[in-house]
Short mmCIF file of C-alpha atoms in Angstrom, two decimals:
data_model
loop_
_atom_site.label_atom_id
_atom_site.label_comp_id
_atom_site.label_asym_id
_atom_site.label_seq_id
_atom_site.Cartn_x
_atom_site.Cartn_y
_atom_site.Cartn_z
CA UNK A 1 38.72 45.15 -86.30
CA UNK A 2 40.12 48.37 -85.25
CA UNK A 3 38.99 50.61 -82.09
CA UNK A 4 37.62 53.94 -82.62
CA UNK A 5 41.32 56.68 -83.64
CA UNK A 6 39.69 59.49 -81.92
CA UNK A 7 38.87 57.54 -78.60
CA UNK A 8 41.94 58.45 -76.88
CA UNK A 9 40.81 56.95 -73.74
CA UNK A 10 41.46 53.24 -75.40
CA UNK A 11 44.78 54.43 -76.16
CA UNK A 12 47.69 52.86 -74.65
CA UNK A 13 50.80 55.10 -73.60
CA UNK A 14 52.84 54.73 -76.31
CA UNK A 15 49.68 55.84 -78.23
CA UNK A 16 50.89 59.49 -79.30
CA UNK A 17 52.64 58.13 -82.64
CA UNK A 18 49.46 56.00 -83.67
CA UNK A 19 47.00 57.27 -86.00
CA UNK A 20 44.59 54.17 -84.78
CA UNK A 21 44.50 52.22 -81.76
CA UNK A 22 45.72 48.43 -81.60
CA UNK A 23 43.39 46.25 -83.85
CA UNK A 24 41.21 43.75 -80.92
CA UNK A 25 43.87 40.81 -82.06
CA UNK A 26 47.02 42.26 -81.88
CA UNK A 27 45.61 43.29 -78.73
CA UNK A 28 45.16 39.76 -77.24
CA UNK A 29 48.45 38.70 -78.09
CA UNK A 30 50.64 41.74 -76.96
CA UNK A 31 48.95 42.15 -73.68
CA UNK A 32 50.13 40.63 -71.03
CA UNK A 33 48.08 42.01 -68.16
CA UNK A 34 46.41 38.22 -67.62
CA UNK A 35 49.33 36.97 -65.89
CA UNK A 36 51.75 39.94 -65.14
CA UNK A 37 48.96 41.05 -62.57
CA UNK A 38 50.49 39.19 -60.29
CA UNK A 39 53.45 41.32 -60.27
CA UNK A 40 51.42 44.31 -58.97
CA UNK A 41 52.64 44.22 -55.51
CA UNK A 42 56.20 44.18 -56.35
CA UNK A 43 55.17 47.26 -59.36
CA UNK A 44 53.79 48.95 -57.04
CA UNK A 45 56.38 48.59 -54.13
CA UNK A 46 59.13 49.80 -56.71
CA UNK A 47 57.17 52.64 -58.04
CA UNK A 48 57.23 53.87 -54.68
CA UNK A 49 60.63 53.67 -54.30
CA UNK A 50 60.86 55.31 -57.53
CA UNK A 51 58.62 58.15 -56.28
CA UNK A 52 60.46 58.78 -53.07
CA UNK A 53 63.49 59.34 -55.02
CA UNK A 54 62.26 61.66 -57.87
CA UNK A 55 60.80 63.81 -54.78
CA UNK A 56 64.07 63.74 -52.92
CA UNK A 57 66.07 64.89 -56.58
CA UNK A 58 63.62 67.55 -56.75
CA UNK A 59 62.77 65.75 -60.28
CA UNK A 60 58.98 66.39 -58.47
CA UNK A 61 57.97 68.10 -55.77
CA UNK A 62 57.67 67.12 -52.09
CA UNK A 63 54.48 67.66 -52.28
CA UNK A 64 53.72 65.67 -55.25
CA UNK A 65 55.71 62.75 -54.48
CA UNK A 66 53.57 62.11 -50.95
CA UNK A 67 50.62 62.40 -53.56
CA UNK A 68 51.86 59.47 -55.57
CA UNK A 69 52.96 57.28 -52.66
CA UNK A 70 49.96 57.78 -50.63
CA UNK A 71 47.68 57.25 -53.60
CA UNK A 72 50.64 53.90 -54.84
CA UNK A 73 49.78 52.68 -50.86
CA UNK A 74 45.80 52.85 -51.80
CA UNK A 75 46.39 51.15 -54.81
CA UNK A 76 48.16 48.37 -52.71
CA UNK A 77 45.58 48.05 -50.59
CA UNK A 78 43.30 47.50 -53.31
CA UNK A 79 45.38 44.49 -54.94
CA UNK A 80 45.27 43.03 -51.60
CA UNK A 81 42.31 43.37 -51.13
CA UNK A 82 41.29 42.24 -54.10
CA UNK A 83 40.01 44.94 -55.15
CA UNK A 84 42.17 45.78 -57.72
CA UNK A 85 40.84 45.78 -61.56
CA UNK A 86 42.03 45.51 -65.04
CA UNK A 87 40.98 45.27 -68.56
CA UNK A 88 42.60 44.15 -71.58
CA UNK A 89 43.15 47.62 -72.63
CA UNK A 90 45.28 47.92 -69.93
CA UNK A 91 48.23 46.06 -71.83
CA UNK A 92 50.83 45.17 -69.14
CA UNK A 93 50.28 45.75 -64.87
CA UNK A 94 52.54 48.43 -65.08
CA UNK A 95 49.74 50.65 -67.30
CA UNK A 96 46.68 49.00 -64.66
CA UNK A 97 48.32 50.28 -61.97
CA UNK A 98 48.79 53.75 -63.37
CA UNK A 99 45.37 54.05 -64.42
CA UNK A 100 44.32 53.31 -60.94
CA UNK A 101 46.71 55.73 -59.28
CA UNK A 102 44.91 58.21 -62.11
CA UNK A 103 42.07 57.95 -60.54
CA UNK A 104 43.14 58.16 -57.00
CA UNK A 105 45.61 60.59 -57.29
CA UNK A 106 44.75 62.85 -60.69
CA UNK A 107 47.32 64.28 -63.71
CA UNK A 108 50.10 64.25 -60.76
CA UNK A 109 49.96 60.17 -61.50
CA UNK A 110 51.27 61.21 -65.26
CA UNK A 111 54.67 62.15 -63.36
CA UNK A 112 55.55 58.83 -61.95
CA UNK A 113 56.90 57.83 -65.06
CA UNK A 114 59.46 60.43 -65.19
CA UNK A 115 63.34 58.98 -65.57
CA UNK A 116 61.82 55.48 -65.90
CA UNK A 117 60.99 52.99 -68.94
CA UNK A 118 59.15 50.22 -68.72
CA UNK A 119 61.83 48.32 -69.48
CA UNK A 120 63.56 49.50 -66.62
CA UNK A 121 60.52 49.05 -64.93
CA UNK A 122 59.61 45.45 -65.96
CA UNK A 123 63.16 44.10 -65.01
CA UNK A 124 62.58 45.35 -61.68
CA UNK A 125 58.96 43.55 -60.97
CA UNK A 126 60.57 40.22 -62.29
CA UNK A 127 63.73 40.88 -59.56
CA UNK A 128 61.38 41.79 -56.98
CA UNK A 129 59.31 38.77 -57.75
CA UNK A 130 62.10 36.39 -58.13
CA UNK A 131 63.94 37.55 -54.84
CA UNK A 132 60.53 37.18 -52.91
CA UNK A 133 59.72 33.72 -54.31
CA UNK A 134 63.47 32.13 -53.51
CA UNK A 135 63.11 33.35 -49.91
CA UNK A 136 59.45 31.80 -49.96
CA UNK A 137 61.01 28.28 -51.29
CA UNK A 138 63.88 29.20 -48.97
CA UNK A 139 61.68 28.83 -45.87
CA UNK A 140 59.67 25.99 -47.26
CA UNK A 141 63.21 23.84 -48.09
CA UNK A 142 63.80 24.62 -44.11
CA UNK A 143 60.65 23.05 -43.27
CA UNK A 144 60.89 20.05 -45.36
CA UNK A 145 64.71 19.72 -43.99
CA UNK A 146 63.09 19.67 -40.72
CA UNK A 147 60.90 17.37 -41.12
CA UNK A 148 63.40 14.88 -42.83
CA UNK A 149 65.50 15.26 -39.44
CA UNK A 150 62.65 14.91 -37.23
CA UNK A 151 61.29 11.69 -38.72
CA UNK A 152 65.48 10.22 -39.08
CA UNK A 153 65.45 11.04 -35.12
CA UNK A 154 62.44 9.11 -34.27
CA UNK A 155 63.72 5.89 -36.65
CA UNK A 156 67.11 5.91 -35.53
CA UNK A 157 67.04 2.24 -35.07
CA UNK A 158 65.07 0.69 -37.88
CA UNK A 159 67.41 -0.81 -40.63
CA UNK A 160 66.35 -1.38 -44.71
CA UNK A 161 67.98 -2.43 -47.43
CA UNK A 162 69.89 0.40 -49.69
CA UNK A 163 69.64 -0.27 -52.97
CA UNK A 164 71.97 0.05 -56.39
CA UNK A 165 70.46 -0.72 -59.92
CA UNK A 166 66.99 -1.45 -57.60
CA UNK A 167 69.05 -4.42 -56.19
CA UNK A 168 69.54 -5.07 -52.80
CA UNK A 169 73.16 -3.94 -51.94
CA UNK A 170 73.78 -3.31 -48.73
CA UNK A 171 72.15 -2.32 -44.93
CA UNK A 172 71.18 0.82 -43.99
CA UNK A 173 69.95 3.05 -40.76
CA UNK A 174 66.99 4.30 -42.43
CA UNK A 175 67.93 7.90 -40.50
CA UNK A 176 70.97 7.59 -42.77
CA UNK A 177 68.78 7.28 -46.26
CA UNK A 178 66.57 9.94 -45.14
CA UNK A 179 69.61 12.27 -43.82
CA UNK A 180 70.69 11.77 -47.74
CA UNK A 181 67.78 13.77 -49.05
CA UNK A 182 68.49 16.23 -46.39
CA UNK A 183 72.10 16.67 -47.82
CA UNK A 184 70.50 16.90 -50.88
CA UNK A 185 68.19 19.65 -49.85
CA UNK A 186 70.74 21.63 -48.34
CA UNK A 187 72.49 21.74 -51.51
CA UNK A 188 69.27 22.94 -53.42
CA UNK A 189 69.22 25.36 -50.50
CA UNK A 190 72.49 26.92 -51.10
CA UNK A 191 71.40 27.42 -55.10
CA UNK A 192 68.03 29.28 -53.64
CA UNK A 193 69.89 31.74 -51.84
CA UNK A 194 72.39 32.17 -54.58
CA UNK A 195 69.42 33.05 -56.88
CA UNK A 196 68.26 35.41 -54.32
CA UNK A 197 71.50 37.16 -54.63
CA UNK A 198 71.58 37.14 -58.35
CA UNK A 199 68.02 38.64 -58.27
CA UNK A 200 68.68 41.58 -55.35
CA UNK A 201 70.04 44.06 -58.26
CA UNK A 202 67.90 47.19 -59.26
CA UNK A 203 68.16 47.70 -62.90
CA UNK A 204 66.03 51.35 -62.17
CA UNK A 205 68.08 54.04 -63.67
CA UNK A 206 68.89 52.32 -66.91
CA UNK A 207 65.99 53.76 -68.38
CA UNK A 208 64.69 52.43 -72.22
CA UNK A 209 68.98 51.19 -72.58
CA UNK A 210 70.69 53.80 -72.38
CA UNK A 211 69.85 55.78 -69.15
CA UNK A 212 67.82 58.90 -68.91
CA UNK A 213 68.78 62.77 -68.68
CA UNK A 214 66.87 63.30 -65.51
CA UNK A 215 69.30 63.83 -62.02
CA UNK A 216 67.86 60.47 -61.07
CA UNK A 217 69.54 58.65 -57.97
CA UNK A 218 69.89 54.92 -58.71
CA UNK A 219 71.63 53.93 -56.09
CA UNK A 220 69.34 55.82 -53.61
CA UNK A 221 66.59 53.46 -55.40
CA UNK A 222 68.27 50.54 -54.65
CA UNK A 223 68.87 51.24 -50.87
CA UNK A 224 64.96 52.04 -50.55
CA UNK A 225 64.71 48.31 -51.98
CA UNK A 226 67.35 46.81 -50.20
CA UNK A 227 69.00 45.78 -53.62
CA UNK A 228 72.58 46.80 -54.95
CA UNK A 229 72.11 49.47 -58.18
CA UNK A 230 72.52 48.70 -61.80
CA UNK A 231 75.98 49.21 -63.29
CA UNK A 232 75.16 49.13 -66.91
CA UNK A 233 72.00 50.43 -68.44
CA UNK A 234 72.10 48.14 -71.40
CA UNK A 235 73.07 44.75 -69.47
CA UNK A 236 70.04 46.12 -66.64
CA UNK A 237 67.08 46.22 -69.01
CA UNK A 238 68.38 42.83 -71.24
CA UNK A 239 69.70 40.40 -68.77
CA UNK A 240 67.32 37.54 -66.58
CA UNK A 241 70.03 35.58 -65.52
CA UNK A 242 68.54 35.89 -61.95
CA UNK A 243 65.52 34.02 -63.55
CA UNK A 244 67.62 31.83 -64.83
CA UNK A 245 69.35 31.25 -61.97
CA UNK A 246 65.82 30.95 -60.13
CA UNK A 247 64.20 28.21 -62.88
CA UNK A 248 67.69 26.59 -62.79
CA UNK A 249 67.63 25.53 -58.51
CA UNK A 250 63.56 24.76 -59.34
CA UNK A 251 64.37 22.46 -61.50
CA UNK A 252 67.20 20.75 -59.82
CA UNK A 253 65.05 20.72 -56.67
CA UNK A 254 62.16 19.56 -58.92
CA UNK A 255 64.23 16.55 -59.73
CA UNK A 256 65.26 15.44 -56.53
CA UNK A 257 61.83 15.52 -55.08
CA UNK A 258 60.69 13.52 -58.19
CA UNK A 259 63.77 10.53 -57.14
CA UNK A 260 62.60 10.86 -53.50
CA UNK A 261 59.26 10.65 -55.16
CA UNK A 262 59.65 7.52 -57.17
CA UNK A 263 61.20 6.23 -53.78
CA UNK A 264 57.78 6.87 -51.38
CA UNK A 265 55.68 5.12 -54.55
CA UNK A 266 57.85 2.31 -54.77
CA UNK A 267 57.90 1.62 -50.48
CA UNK A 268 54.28 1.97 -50.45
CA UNK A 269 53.02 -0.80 -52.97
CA UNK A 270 52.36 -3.82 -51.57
CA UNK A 271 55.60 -5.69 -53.38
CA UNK A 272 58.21 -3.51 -50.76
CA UNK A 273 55.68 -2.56 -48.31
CA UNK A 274 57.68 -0.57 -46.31
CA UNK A 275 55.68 2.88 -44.97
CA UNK A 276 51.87 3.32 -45.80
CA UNK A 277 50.50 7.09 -46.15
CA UNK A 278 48.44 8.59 -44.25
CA UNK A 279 44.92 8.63 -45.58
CA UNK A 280 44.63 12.98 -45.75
CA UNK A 281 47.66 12.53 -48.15
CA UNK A 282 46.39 9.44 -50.32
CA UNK A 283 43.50 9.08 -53.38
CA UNK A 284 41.21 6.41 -54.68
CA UNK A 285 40.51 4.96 -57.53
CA UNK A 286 37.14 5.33 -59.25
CA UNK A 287 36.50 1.56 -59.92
CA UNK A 288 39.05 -0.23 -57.21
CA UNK A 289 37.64 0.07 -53.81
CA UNK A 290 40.74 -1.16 -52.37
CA UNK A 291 42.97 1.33 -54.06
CA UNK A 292 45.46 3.67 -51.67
CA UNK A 293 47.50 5.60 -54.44
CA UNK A 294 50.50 7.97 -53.74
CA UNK A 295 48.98 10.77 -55.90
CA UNK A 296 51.04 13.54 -54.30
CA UNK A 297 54.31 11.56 -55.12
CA UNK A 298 53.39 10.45 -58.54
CA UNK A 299 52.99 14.31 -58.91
CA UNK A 300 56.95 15.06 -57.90
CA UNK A 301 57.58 13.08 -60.82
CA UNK A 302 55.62 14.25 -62.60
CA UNK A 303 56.22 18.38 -62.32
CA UNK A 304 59.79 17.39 -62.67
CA UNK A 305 59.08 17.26 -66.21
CA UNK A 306 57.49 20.60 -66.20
CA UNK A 307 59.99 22.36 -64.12
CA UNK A 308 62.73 21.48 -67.08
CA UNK A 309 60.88 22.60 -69.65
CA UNK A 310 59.86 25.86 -68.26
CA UNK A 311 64.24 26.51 -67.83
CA UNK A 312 64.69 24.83 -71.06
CA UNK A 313 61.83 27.43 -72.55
CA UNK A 314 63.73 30.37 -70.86
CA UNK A 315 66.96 29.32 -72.34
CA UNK A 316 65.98 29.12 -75.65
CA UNK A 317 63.81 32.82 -75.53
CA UNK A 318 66.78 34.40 -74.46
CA UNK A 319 69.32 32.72 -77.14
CA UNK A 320 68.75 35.25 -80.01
CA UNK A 321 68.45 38.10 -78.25
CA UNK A 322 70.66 40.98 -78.72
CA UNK A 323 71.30 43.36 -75.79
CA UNK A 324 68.30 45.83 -75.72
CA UNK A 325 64.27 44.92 -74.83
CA UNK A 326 62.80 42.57 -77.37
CA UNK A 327 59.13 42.04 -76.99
CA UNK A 328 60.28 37.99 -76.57
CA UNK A 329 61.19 39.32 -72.92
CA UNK A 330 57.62 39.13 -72.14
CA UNK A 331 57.49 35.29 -72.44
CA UNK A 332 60.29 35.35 -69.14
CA UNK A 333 57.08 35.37 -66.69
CA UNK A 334 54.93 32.19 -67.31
CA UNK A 335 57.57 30.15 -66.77
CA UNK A 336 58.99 31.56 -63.86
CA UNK A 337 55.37 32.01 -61.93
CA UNK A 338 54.15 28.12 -62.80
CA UNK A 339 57.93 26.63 -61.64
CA UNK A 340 57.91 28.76 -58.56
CA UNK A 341 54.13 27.89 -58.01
CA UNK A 342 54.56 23.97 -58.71
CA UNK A 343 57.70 24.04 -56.71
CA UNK A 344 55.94 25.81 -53.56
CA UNK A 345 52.68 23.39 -53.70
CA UNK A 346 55.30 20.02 -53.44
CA UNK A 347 56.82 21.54 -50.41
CA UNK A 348 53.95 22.58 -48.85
CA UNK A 349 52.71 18.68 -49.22
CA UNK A 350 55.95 17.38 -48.21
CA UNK A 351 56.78 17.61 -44.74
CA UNK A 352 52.99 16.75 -43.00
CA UNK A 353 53.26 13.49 -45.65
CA UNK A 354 56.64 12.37 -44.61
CA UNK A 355 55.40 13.25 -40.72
CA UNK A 356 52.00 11.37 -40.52
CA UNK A 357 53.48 8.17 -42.91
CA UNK A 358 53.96 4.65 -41.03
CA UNK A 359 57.15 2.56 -41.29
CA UNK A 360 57.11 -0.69 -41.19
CA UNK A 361 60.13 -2.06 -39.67
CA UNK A 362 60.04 -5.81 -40.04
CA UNK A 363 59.74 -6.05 -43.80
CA UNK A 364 62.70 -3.46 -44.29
CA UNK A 365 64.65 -5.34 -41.75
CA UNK A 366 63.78 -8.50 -43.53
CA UNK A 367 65.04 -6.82 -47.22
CA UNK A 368 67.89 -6.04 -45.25
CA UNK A 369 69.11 -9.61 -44.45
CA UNK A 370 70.01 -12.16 -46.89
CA UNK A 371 72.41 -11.47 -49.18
CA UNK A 372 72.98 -8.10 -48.77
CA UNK A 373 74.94 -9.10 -46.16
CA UNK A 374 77.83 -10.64 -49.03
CA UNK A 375 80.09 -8.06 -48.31
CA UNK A 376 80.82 -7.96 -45.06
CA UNK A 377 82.02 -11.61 -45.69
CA UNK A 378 84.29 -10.01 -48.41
CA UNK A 379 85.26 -7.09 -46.52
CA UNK A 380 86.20 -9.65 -43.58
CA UNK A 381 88.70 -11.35 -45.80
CA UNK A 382 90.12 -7.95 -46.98
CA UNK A 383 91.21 -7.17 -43.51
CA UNK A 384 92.60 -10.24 -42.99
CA UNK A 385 94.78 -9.71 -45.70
CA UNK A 386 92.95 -11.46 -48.45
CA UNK A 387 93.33 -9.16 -51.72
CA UNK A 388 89.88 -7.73 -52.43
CA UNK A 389 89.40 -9.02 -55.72
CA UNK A 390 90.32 -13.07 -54.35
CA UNK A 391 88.00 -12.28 -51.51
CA UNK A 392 85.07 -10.71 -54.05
CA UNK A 393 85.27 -14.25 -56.45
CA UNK A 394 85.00 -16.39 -53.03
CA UNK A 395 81.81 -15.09 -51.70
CA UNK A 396 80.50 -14.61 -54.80
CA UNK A 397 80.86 -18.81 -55.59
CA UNK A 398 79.29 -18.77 -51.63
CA UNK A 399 76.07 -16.66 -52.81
CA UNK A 400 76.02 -18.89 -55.70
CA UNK A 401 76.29 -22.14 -53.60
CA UNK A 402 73.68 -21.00 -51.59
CA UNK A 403 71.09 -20.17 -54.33
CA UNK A 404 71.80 -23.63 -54.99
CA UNK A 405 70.36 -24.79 -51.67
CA UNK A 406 67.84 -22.37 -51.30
CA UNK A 407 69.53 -21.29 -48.20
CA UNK A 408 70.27 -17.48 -47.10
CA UNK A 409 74.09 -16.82 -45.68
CA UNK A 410 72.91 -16.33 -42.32
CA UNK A 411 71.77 -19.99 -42.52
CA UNK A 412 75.36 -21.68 -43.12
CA UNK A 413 77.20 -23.77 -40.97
CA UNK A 414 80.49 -22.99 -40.46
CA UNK A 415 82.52 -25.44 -42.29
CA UNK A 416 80.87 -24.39 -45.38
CA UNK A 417 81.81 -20.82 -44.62
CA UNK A 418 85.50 -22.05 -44.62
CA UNK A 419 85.05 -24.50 -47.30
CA UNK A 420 84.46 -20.98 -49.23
CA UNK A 421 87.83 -19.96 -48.18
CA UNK A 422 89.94 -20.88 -44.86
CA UNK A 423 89.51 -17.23 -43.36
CA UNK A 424 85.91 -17.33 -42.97
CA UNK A 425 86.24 -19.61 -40.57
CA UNK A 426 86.76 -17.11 -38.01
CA UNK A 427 84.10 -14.89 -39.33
CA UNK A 428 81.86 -13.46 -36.44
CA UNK A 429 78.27 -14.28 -37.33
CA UNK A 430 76.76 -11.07 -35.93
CA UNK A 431 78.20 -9.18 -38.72
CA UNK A 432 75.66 -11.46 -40.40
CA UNK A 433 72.59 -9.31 -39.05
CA UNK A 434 71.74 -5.98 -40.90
CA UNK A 435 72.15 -4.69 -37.20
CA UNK A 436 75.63 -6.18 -37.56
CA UNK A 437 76.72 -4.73 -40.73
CA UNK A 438 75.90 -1.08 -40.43
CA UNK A 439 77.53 -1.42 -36.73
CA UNK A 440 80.55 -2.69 -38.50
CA UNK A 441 80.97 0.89 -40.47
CA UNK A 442 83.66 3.35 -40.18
CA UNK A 443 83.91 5.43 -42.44
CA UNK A 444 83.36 9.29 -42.22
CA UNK A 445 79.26 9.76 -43.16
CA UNK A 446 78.83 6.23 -42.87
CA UNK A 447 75.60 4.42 -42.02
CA UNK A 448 76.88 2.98 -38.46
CA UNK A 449 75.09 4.09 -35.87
CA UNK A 450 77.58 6.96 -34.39
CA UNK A 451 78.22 7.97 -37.73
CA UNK A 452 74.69 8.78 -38.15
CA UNK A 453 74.42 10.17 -34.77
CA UNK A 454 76.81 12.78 -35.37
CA UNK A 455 75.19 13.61 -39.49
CA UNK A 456 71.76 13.92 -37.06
CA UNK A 457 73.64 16.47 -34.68
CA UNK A 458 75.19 18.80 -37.47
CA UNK A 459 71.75 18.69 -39.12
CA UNK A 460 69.58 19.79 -35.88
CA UNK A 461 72.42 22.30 -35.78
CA UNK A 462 71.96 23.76 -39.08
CA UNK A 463 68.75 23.91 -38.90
CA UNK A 464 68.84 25.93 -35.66
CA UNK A 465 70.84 28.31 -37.38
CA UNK A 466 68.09 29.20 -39.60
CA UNK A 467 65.14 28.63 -37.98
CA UNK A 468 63.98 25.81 -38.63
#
């Protein structure tokens, strides 16, 4: 069904070349006012950019431009506010919020557009947006880094078993495993701020592709925006590597919380039993009364999934592109909003979770004995000049012996540590205690207690640096 051809209100700005308005179906699918809305703040905050430079080229008058930033200023107000309206007619945010400056402002509002495409113009909301959101997650990774040093500070002594194929391997501080996610934070960090780089570019000036005719100032844009100006029209208007970039370190970061994830779920069934949540961040079940589930973690894993897709969805809209706008350009957003949204709701979870949880020490100390001590007793022979491999077969025909017995290491008597091999018989049996073992560590970002006291250190220190 087709709209009424002389109703030129219902006519969208590219209407002039139409004998008929767009039939109620096309409508639906081309507009994409639903979920661009949200870019209104970030429209509206480069439209006025946009107007302060077209007054100060004399493109419009002084006197007009303060019309259409004062009346742009109202308009923000209204969106937050939420006052702000649209209507499927509308098409796209850019046309809402033109309408409404109509109406505030009068004809003048018909001038904005001058030396500007809404190509142009589209690129720039999804930079804005993009540059906001990765100082947003920014802040948020700070907080969660925080956290992750606070609680390694106040468990500097509590020792668990690290793991390798989900095997006991090896003691560990447990302020070493949780200074690992922080490394692995700060690296997801670093690709945040990278994307906020990549997305601090105005692409204003470019025009449709090919730039405009009007004495328009890009660079003078820019600086009002605190971005650097375009330096090719056609590359400006086509390009989304920023939201690449962006969907790229939400993803990566999606994935690590989803391991650290799978970690919390695993240490808080009752086989490991090593931390319980608090009850504000657990659920029920809706038939087991005893039932304390780690829905929030389960979750990590579980956007992980959706975080990939929405880069892998980007990718493959931008594959067959040639340079230019393509209508496909419009399918950028979704993904970018629901990653940045998913990613913002795990870290705002995150750090109260990790805070109000409850170690247990004595069954991680426990998982931490046994043999997961075997390598010291290698490592022992290796310094005494035993080659590593000799020294590996000989306490591994120990563990064996004492799976035989039903004995733990800790639990043999001497002779049958040198029956093993003559060395051991001078092995020190505190290096039998997980207390022993990570003591006996010296390696650089090992899990010995300096070692960890200096990882602590640089951490408090680079979070003090921003913040945090």
């Amino acid at each position: 069904m087709k709209r009424d051809s002389q109703n030129s209100e219902n006519r969208p700005l590219w209407g002039g070349r139409f004998g008929s308005t767009p039939a109620e179906a096309f409508e639906r699918i081309n507009a994409s006012i639903p979920f661009d809305v949200r870019l209104a703040p970030f429209d509206i905050e480069g439209s006025i950019a946009h107007a302060t430079m077209l007054g100060e080229c004399g493109i419009v008058s002084g006197e007009e431009a303060d019309r259409l930033v004062r009346g742009l200023r109202e308009v923000l107000r209204e969106v937050e506010a939420g006052e702000f309206g649209w209507t499927l007619s509308d098409e796209d945010v850019h046309t809402a919020v033109e309408r409404r400056l109509g109406e505030h402002v009068g004809a003048v509002a018909a001038k904005l557009h001058t030396g500007r495409s809404r190509n142009d113009q589209v690129a720039l909301d999804l930079h804005l947006f993009c540059r906001d959101a990765a100082g947003r997650i920014s802040a948020a990774l700070v907080e969660a880094m925080d956290a992750l040093v606070e609680v390694a500070e106040a468990n500097r002594t509590v020792v668990l078993p690290g793991y390798t194929h989900l095997q006991r391997a090896q003691p560990l501080l447990l302020a070493h495993h949780l200074l690992a996610h922080f490394e692995t934070l700060r690296r997801d960090l670093r690709r945040f701020e990278a994307a906020r780089e990549a997305a601090n570019r105005s692409p204003l000036g470019a025009a449709a592709l090919g730039g405009t005719p009007h004495p328009v100032d890009p660079a003078r844009t820019a600086e009002l925006l605190g971005m650097e100006p375009l330096v090719n029209s056609l590359d400006a208007v086509s390009e989304r590597d920023f939201a690449l970039d962006l969907l790229y370190a939400c993803a990566v970061l999606g994935v690590h919380l989803s391991r650290l994830g799978e970690e919390w779920v695993l240490w808080t069934s009752a086989e490991f039993g090593f931390a319980t949540l608090a009850d504000a961040f657990s659920s029920g079940s809706s038939i087991m009364p005893q039932k304390k589930n780690p829905d929030a973690y389960e979750l990590f894993r579980g956007k992980a999934g959706r975080l990939t897709g929405n880069l892998t969805s980007l990718l493959v809209t931008l594959k067959g592109l040639p340079p230019g706008y393509s209508k496909d350009l419009q399918e950028d957003k979704e993904p970018v909003f629901d990653s940045v949204d998913a990613v913002l709701a795990m870290l705002a979870v995150f750090p109260e979770m990790l805070r109000s949880a409850t170690f247990h020490p004595e069954p991680m100390r426990e998982g931490a004995g046994g043999f997961a001590l075997a390598t010291e007793l290698a490592d022992f022979l290796a310094k005494r000049g035993v080659p590593f491999r000799e020294a590996h077969h000989a306490v591994g025909r120990l563990v064996r012996r004492c799976e035989e017995l039903g004995v733990e290491l800790e639990d043999l008597l001497e002779s049958e540590l040198a029956g093993a091999h003559p060395e051991l018989s001078e092995f020190p049996k505190d290096l039998l205690t997980p207390e022993g073992s990570v003591a006996n560590k010296r390696s650089l970002g090992s899990t010995s207690p300096e070692s960890v006291e200096r990882q602590l250190a640089a951490a408090r220190a680079f979070l003090d640096t921003r913040g945090g």
